mmCIF file of C-alpha atoms in Angstrom:
data_model
loop_
_atom_site.group_PDB
_atom_site.id
_atom_site.type_symbol
_atom_site.label_atom_id
_atom_site.label_comp_id
_atom_site.label_asym_id
_atom_site.label_seq_id
_atom_site.Cartn_x
_atom_site.Cartn_y
_atom_site.Cartn_z
ATOM 1 C CA MET A 13 -10.686 2.426 -10.866
ATOM 2 C CA MET A 14 -9.402 5.982 -10.955
ATOM 3 C CA PHE A 15 -7.766 7.614 -13.958
ATOM 4 C CA HIS A 16 -5.294 10.457 -13.518
ATOM 5 C CA SER A 17 -3.145 12.198 -16.080
ATOM 6 C CA ALA A 18 0.184 13.704 -15.125
ATOM 7 C CA ARG A 19 -1.582 17.056 -15.219
ATOM 8 C CA ARG A 20 -3.528 16.247 -12.073
ATOM 9 C CA ALA A 21 -1.534 14.001 -9.781
ATOM 10 C CA PRO A 22 -3.732 12.995 -6.819
ATOM 11 C CA ARG A 23 -2.566 14.299 -3.471
ATOM 12 C CA GLY A 24 -2.421 12.274 -0.313
ATOM 13 C CA SER A 25 -3.403 8.831 -1.611
ATOM 14 C CA HIS A 26 -0.388 7.416 0.277
ATOM 15 C CA LYS A 27 -2.074 8.093 3.602
ATOM 16 C CA ARG A 28 -3.581 5.176 5.463
ATOM 17 C CA ASP A 29 -7.306 4.681 5.053
ATOM 18 C CA SER A 30 -9.635 2.132 6.567
ATOM 19 C CA ALA A 31 -11.546 1.762 3.287
ATOM 20 C CA PRO A 32 -10.222 -0.426 0.453
ATOM 21 C CA LEU A 33 -7.871 1.553 -1.751
ATOM 22 C CA PRO A 34 -8.673 1.679 -5.461
ATOM 23 C CA THR A 35 -6.336 0.897 -8.293
ATOM 24 C CA THR A 36 -5.251 4.192 -9.832
ATOM 25 C CA ILE A 37 -4.278 4.522 -13.482
ATOM 26 C CA TRP A 38 -1.761 7.163 -14.530
ATOM 27 C CA LEU A 39 -1.528 8.572 -18.045
ATOM 28 C CA PRO A 40 1.028 11.025 -19.441
ATOM 29 C CA ARG A 41 0.105 14.613 -20.279
ATOM 30 C CA PRO A 42 -0.726 15.241 -23.946
ATOM 31 C CA GLU A 43 2.424 17.350 -24.367
ATOM 32 C CA GLN A 44 4.758 14.672 -23.011
ATOM 33 C CA SER A 45 7.071 13.770 -25.899
ATOM 34 C CA ARG A 46 8.258 10.417 -24.497
ATOM 35 C CA VAL A 47 5.584 8.003 -23.307
ATOM 36 C CA ALA A 48 7.671 4.845 -22.959
ATOM 37 C CA PRO A 49 10.573 4.390 -20.512
ATOM 38 C CA ALA A 50 14.159 4.795 -21.646
ATOM 39 C CA PRO A 51 15.927 1.538 -22.644
ATOM 40 C CA GLY A 52 16.464 -0.668 -19.593
ATOM 41 C CA ALA A 53 14.061 1.333 -17.398
ATOM 42 C CA VAL A 54 10.608 0.483 -16.086
ATOM 43 C CA LEU A 55 9.269 3.972 -15.403
ATOM 44 C CA PRO A 56 9.080 6.776 -17.980
ATOM 45 C CA ASP A 57 10.219 10.263 -16.981
ATOM 46 C CA TRP A 58 6.647 11.549 -16.687
ATOM 47 C CA ALA A 59 5.867 8.854 -14.106
ATOM 48 C CA ILE A 60 8.892 9.891 -12.014
ATOM 49 C CA GLU A 61 7.540 13.451 -12.074
ATOM 50 C CA MET A 62 4.155 12.216 -10.861
ATOM 51 C CA ILE A 63 5.750 10.169 -8.096
ATOM 52 C CA ARG A 64 7.608 13.237 -6.860
ATOM 53 C CA ALA A 65 4.407 15.295 -6.967
ATOM 54 C CA GLU A 66 2.307 12.628 -5.256
ATOM 55 C CA PHE A 67 4.737 11.384 -2.611
ATOM 56 C CA GLY A 68 7.067 14.377 -2.291
ATOM 57 C CA GLU A 69 5.456 15.745 0.845
ATOM 58 C CA ARG A 70 5.429 14.075 4.234
ATOM 59 C CA PRO A 71 3.114 14.766 7.205
ATOM 60 C CA GLY A 72 3.499 18.306 8.510
ATOM 61 C CA GLY A 73 4.352 19.695 5.079
ATOM 62 C CA ARG A 74 7.958 18.484 5.218
ATOM 63 C CA PRO A 75 9.563 17.642 1.853
ATOM 64 C CA ALA A 76 10.398 13.990 1.328
ATOM 65 C CA THR A 77 13.764 12.759 0.132
ATOM 66 C CA LEU A 78 13.246 10.265 -2.698
ATOM 67 C CA LEU A 79 15.969 7.716 -3.417
ATOM 68 C CA LYS A 80 15.597 5.649 -6.605
ATOM 69 C CA VAL A 81 17.520 2.415 -7.067
ATOM 70 C CA SER A 82 17.532 0.548 -10.384
ATOM 71 C CA ILE A 83 17.698 -3.252 -10.169
ATOM 72 C CA GLN A 84 18.367 -4.730 -13.595
ATOM 73 C CA GLN A 85 19.595 -8.224 -12.740
ATOM 74 C CA ASP A 86 18.811 -10.913 -10.203
ATOM 75 C CA LEU A 87 20.210 -10.144 -6.762
ATOM 76 C CA VAL A 88 23.517 -11.796 -5.867
ATOM 77 C CA PRO A 89 25.887 -11.192 -2.925
ATOM 78 C CA GLY A 90 27.294 -7.676 -3.102
ATOM 79 C CA SER A 91 24.835 -6.464 -5.735
ATOM 80 C CA ASP A 92 23.551 -3.683 -3.446
ATOM 81 C CA ALA A 93 26.785 -1.781 -3.923
ATOM 82 C CA CYS A 94 26.444 -1.918 -7.719
ATOM 83 C CA MET A 95 22.869 -0.655 -8.010
ATOM 84 C CA PRO A 96 22.556 2.674 -9.861
ATOM 85 C CA CYS A 97 21.053 5.218 -7.436
ATOM 86 C CA THR A 98 19.505 8.625 -7.988
ATOM 87 C CA SER A 99 18.509 10.981 -5.159
ATOM 88 C CA TYR A 100 15.735 13.545 -5.550
ATOM 89 C CA ALA A 101 15.497 16.146 -2.779
ATOM 90 C CA GLU A 102 14.154 19.677 -2.530
ATOM 91 C CA ALA A 103 16.649 22.468 -1.905
ATOM 92 C CA ASP A 104 15.243 23.115 1.576
ATOM 93 C CA ASP A 105 15.101 19.458 2.563
ATOM 94 C CA GLU A 106 16.647 19.243 6.045
ATOM 95 C CA ALA A 107 16.592 15.483 6.234
ATOM 96 C CA ALA A 108 19.820 13.866 7.294
ATOM 97 C CA PRO A 109 22.086 12.886 4.376
ATOM 98 C CA GLY A 110 21.356 9.377 3.180
ATOM 99 C CA ARG A 111 18.145 9.184 5.229
ATOM 100 C CA ALA A 112 15.508 8.800 2.536
ATOM 101 C CA SER A 113 11.851 8.774 3.552
ATOM 102 C CA VAL A 114 10.709 7.430 0.154
ATOM 103 C CA LEU A 115 12.591 4.577 -1.533
ATOM 104 C CA LEU A 116 11.699 3.821 -5.141
ATOM 105 C CA ALA A 117 12.976 0.442 -6.337
ATOM 106 C CA GLU A 118 12.712 0.046 -10.098
ATOM 107 C CA LEU A 119 12.741 -3.698 -10.743
ATOM 108 C CA HIS A 120 13.409 -4.618 -14.349
ATOM 109 C CA PRO A 121 11.524 -7.846 -15.208
ATOM 110 C CA ASP A 122 14.852 -9.551 -15.990
ATOM 111 C CA ALA A 123 15.837 -8.996 -12.353
ATOM 112 C CA LEU A 124 12.931 -11.036 -11.020
ATOM 113 C CA PRO A 125 13.356 -14.783 -10.597
ATOM 114 C CA ALA A 126 11.364 -17.031 -12.900
ATOM 115 C CA SER A 127 9.875 -18.761 -9.861
ATOM 116 C CA SER A 128 8.194 -17.023 -6.942
ATOM 117 C CA ASP A 129 10.038 -19.461 -4.649
ATOM 118 C CA ALA A 130 13.072 -17.164 -4.740
ATOM 119 C CA LEU A 131 10.985 -14.388 -3.177
ATOM 120 C CA ARG A 132 9.971 -16.440 -0.180
ATOM 121 C CA VAL A 133 11.514 -16.120 3.260
ATOM 122 C CA SER A 134 14.551 -18.264 3.958
ATOM 123 C CA GLU A 135 14.181 -21.068 6.477
ATOM 124 C CA ARG A 136 17.874 -21.021 7.401
ATOM 125 C CA GLY A 137 17.251 -18.869 10.475
ATOM 126 C CA MET A 138 19.517 -16.112 9.201
ATOM 127 C CA PRO A 139 18.456 -12.555 10.131
ATOM 128 C CA GLY A 140 16.640 -11.081 7.144
ATOM 129 C CA ALA A 141 18.952 -8.104 6.641
ATOM 130 C CA MET A 142 21.922 -10.487 6.269
ATOM 131 C CA GLU A 143 20.320 -12.729 3.656
ATOM 132 C CA ASN A 144 21.193 -12.614 0.001
ATOM 133 C CA GLY A 145 18.557 -12.265 -2.686
ATOM 134 C CA TRP A 146 15.119 -10.719 -2.380
ATOM 135 C CA PRO A 147 14.326 -11.456 1.291
ATOM 136 C CA GLY A 148 17.500 -9.635 2.314
ATOM 137 C CA PHE A 149 16.714 -6.715 -0.005
ATOM 138 C CA PHE A 150 13.323 -6.120 1.599
ATOM 139 C CA HIS A 151 14.719 -6.348 5.129
ATOM 140 C CA ARG A 152 17.523 -3.894 4.308
ATOM 141 C CA ALA A 153 15.021 -1.523 2.699
ATOM 142 C CA HIS A 154 12.935 -1.693 5.866
ATOM 143 C CA ARG A 155 15.942 -0.827 8.022
ATOM 144 C CA LEU A 156 16.803 2.107 5.755
ATOM 145 C CA LEU A 157 13.381 3.749 5.989
ATOM 146 C CA PRO A 158 12.030 5.647 9.009
ATOM 147 C CA ALA A 159 8.688 4.792 10.606
ATOM 148 C CA ASP A 160 5.949 5.279 7.990
ATOM 149 C CA GLY A 161 8.576 5.721 5.288
ATOM 150 C CA LEU A 162 7.414 4.556 1.871
ATOM 151 C CA LEU A 163 8.756 1.796 -0.345
ATOM 152 C CA LEU A 164 7.625 2.064 -3.973
ATOM 153 C CA LEU A 165 8.136 -0.994 -6.176
ATOM 154 C CA ALA A 166 7.975 -0.434 -9.933
ATOM 155 C CA THR A 167 7.985 -3.397 -12.292
ATOM 156 C CA ARG A 168 5.991 -4.997 -15.097
ATOM 157 C CA GLN A 169 4.951 -8.425 -16.323
ATOM 158 C CA ARG A 170 7.414 -10.746 -18.012
ATOM 159 C CA ARG A 171 6.952 -13.701 -20.338
ATOM 160 C CA ASP A 172 8.114 -17.116 -19.093
ATOM 161 C CA ALA A 173 7.733 -20.122 -21.412
ATOM 162 C CA GLY A 174 5.439 -18.046 -23.582
ATOM 163 C CA VAL A 175 3.120 -17.087 -20.707
ATOM 164 C CA LEU A 176 2.870 -13.648 -19.127
ATOM 165 C CA THR A 177 3.616 -13.870 -15.406
ATOM 166 C CA ASP A 178 2.680 -11.294 -12.801
ATOM 167 C CA PRO A 179 5.181 -10.826 -9.931
ATOM 168 C CA LEU A 180 3.040 -8.483 -7.815
ATOM 169 C CA GLY A 181 1.590 -11.040 -5.405
ATOM 170 C CA SER A 182 4.984 -12.527 -4.571
ATOM 171 C CA LEU A 183 6.552 -9.084 -4.144
ATOM 172 C CA VAL A 184 3.829 -7.933 -1.747
ATOM 173 C CA ALA A 185 4.102 -11.172 0.264
ATOM 174 C CA ALA A 186 7.887 -10.832 0.597
ATOM 175 C CA ALA A 187 7.606 -7.157 1.548
ATOM 176 C CA ARG A 188 4.987 -7.873 4.208
ATOM 177 C CA THR A 189 7.238 -10.489 5.770
ATOM 178 C CA ALA A 190 9.970 -7.839 6.071
ATOM 179 C CA GLY A 191 7.622 -5.438 7.881
ATOM 180 C CA PHE A 192 5.839 -3.436 5.181
ATOM 181 C CA ARG A 193 2.141 -2.628 4.898
ATOM 182 C CA TYR A 194 0.586 -2.691 1.414
ATOM 183 C CA LEU A 195 -1.180 0.585 0.606
ATOM 184 C CA GLN A 196 -1.934 0.976 -3.086
ATOM 185 C CA HIS A 197 -1.455 -0.278 -6.636
ATOM 186 C CA ILE A 198 -0.887 2.283 -9.420
ATOM 187 C CA VAL A 199 -0.938 1.274 -13.083
ATOM 188 C CA ILE A 200 1.507 3.208 -15.298
ATOM 189 C CA LEU A 201 0.197 3.098 -18.872
ATOM 190 C CA TYR A 202 2.692 3.009 -21.717
ATOM 191 C CA ALA A 203 0.142 4.753 -23.906
ATOM 192 C CA ARG A 204 -1.165 8.138 -24.899
ATOM 193 C CA ALA A 205 -4.804 9.217 -24.954
ATOM 194 C CA VAL A 206 -5.890 10.038 -28.520
ATOM 195 C CA ASP A 207 -9.505 11.188 -28.728
ATOM 196 C CA ASP A 208 -11.489 8.340 -27.150
ATOM 197 C CA ALA A 209 -8.800 5.687 -27.545
ATOM 198 C CA LEU A 210 -5.333 4.824 -26.248
ATOM 199 C CA ALA A 211 -2.318 4.694 -28.538
ATOM 200 C CA PRO A 212 0.147 2.160 -27.008
ATOM 201 C CA ALA A 213 3.849 3.010 -26.868
ATOM 202 C CA PRO A 214 5.433 0.075 -24.986
ATOM 203 C CA PRO A 215 9.153 -0.145 -24.197
ATOM 204 C CA GLY A 216 11.249 -1.858 -26.833
ATOM 205 C CA ASP A 217 12.346 -4.548 -24.360
ATOM 206 C CA ALA A 218 8.858 -5.282 -23.001
ATOM 207 C CA ALA A 219 7.282 -8.690 -23.533
ATOM 208 C CA PRO A 220 4.729 -8.780 -26.369
ATOM 209 C CA GLY A 221 1.323 -7.638 -25.145
ATOM 210 C CA VAL A 222 2.613 -5.587 -22.192
ATOM 211 C CA ILE A 223 1.485 -1.948 -22.346
ATOM 212 C CA HIS A 224 1.702 -0.953 -18.695
ATOM 213 C CA GLY A 225 3.961 -1.012 -15.672
ATOM 214 C CA ASP A 226 2.935 -1.442 -12.036
ATOM 215 C CA LEU A 227 3.771 0.694 -9.016
ATOM 216 C CA LEU A 228 3.185 -0.791 -5.564
ATOM 217 C CA VAL A 229 3.078 1.553 -2.578
ATOM 218 C CA LEU A 230 4.073 0.126 0.811
ATOM 219 C CA SER A 231 4.634 1.720 4.205
ATOM 220 C CA ALA A 232 7.360 0.669 6.655
ATOM 221 C CA ILE A 233 6.020 -0.510 10.002
ATOM 222 C CA HIS A 234 8.298 -0.068 13.023
ATOM 223 C CA HIS A 235 7.310 -1.334 16.444
ATOM 224 C CA ALA A 236 8.530 0.333 19.606
#
């Protein structure tokens, strides 16, 4: 495992590598006043800053346009149009308007279905981009991104029937079906380093026992 504070965001870990990629753990800088996310969010502000520093440059030194969408409830028909969106772009970014090369989807645990069955591919024969729910979301995200564009999925564990459940495996499986390659897993700690220990500062709406969020990094594969 690799630890990184927001002071030293690693560069280039989003590039493909033939060796297994490690799990990276991100911590806030000591001077960061807010460790936990704002109410209803998954990522704290310091983690957004690290994402921009880590994934804000594309091959050739070109700045990347980052589009963040916040998904706070289970996907239903037409929900795409209601998702809060925030665009982060450098002043000299010459990318075409609306053509993001990095898509950050912040998935609140309440938005994820209780069963992983809802993340599986439909057997109705409907083209993926036209489907409702999560399969359609991943296919539409794939169509939005250019070749080697990045999809970042941020979420955390939830508690179902008193048991913590981890959605990461189902999310990766659904994303792969839509044409994404899994690259890396980053752990976002809701804690501050104090001497040789960690002082937890979890979100107020997090399930008991949850002190971290998860960031999955995936690359869009496009075939000629």
